[in-house]
Amino acid sequence: MRRFVPASSLLLFLILAILGGVRNGTLQAANQLAEAWPNPEPDLRFKTDILVITAHPDDETMVTGYLARAIFDQQKHVAAIFTTPGNGGGDQVSTAQATALGDIRIMEAREALASFGVLHVWCLGGRDTPGQDLMWSLESWNHGDVLGQMVRLIRLTRPEVILTWLPDYVAGENHSDHQASGVIATEAFDLAGDPTKFPEQVAAPRNYTGIANMTEGLLPWQCKKIYYFSDAASTDFLVGKGPEYRTTDVSPAKNAPYFKLAAEEMAHHLTQKDSGQMAKRALETGDFAYFKQPVRLVLGKSLVAGSITGDVFEGITPGVIPFAPVHGYRAEARKGISVELGGPWDYYRDFWRAHDLQHMAELIQTPEVAVGNGVQVHVPILIRNDTDEAAEVSLTSTLPAGWKELYGTSRYPVRPHEVYPVQAVYEAASTEKPEWQTLRWKVESHGEVIPAITLRVLTDSTGLPQ
Ligand SMILES: [Zn+2]
């Protein structure tokens, strides 16, 4: 014991001496270290105020009546993404079709947008997929591929605001590509600020001044607002859901009304009958009735203070805001036997909740679709059995005059906790002019009547295949 005490004191002394020496040595070494290069900032040459995300070259003309104001009189920087080259449209100028037409339409879009000073324009390479079922577009584009590209461009251009197509099933033109571009833009809005999504885009490269780096070195970016627009036959249902911009106001910078500036931009899309050719005619004849309609936007969501109908840039100040995670998908608690419209209607119910867009369900309260006279109409119906016992569910269609059922009315065996996807098929009535009609379904299980479902159908539509 007597020898142990001095030994431990000596040990303590040695430890302190060594630590002191190391500390002094470290300080000495630090003073001799060269200063590292400063960490480069994001490339602000491409910083964007408004990123317009649409499906086809000429879709941007839905909002050019507003963009003219934002670009020429508010000095906003705008960039544009098209998810497809619009290779499925017709050509009013030459015989070019399919892939060649896509190349032409992208050139037209670049010229059109350049006339507005918009030089940052991308096409993501999805294929033009005419129809109303957005699942076809998501499938043919390779959904995840387009989403990854869009997240990258958001991280690169760091937009304050996204303007995109309404993610909803609306009677009218209702192009599935339009819906799909709005769906993916919404997903990208919610993912670009999350470094765990597409992490290879934000991982620091090993040597950014060298070559052949395999990671991208971007920074996550949280956009502040997302607005939607629609090509529905009537946009009255959008009134009060977001800002509205008059196109009859005169641009002080250009000394011309916004509707005329919008027509001049659209006139570059000459392959398109209902856009470029129409705009050319308007400029020749002076009949700008189409272009004098206001630009109506729906506020999808905002992560800054401001009102629903206030200006797009209300509440937006420069700088970074924190990542805002959304609610995400949660399975709904259900009981008993229930029946719902499936397909896009079922998808959007979950999509809006998952992306904090619950108010979108109020825009179109009764599901609707527009179809041509006498065409086949496919109605996906989901029969859910949220009980512990097998059920037999009878489904009976109630159709307006002139409609014919091809498949649907039947007794369906549904196992416990199963969802039975029914694909009911009808032949639409032919009407002399567009007419709203209602399809109804009566549902019973073991003598009990289940709340029915309805679908409003606009007949004699000249729109896309359903
Ligand atoms: Zn389009």
Tab-separated table of N, CA, C and O and ligand atoms in Angstrom, residues 55-56 58-59 165 173 175 178, ligand 1:
chain	number	residue	atom	x	y	z
A	55	ALA	N	-47.117	18.827	-68.889
A	55	ALA	CA	-46.907	17.559	-69.592
A	55	ALA	C	-46.427	17.751	-71.026
A	55	ALA	O	-45.606	16.981	-71.511
A	56	HIS	N	-46.993	18.747	-71.734
A	56	HIS	CA	-46.712	18.880	-73.174
A	56	HIS	C	-46.267	20.299	-73.514
A	56	HIS	O	-46.781	21.259	-72.921
A	58	ASP	N	-46.683	23.536	-75.068
A	58	ASP	CA	-47.870	24.411	-75.227
A	58	ASP	C	-48.763	24.401	-73.988
A	58	ASP	O	-49.623	25.264	-73.837
A	59	ASP	N	-48.549	23.433	-73.044
A	59	ASP	CA	-49.326	23.458	-71.794
A	59	ASP	C	-49.045	24.732	-70.988
A	59	ASP	O	-49.897	25.197	-70.228
A	165	TRP	N	-50.300	21.338	-63.337
A	165	TRP	CA	-51.664	20.901	-63.616
A	165	TRP	C	-52.348	20.371	-62.353
A	165	TRP	O	-51.700	19.789	-61.486
A	173	GLU	N	-61.201	18.377	-70.760
A	173	GLU	CA	-60.173	17.678	-71.538
A	173	GLU	C	-59.527	16.581	-70.688
A	173	GLU	O	-59.335	15.469	-71.124
A	175	HIS	N	-56.705	15.458	-69.538
A	175	HIS	CA	-55.644	14.608	-70.098
A	175	HIS	C	-54.902	13.888	-68.963
A	175	HIS	O	-54.493	14.522	-67.996
A	178	HIS	N	-51.633	15.386	-68.187
A	178	HIS	CA	-51.715	16.605	-67.369
A	178	HIS	C	-51.808	16.230	-65.896
A	178	HIS	O	-51.068	16.748	-65.052
B	1	ZN	ZN	-51.303	19.141	-72.929
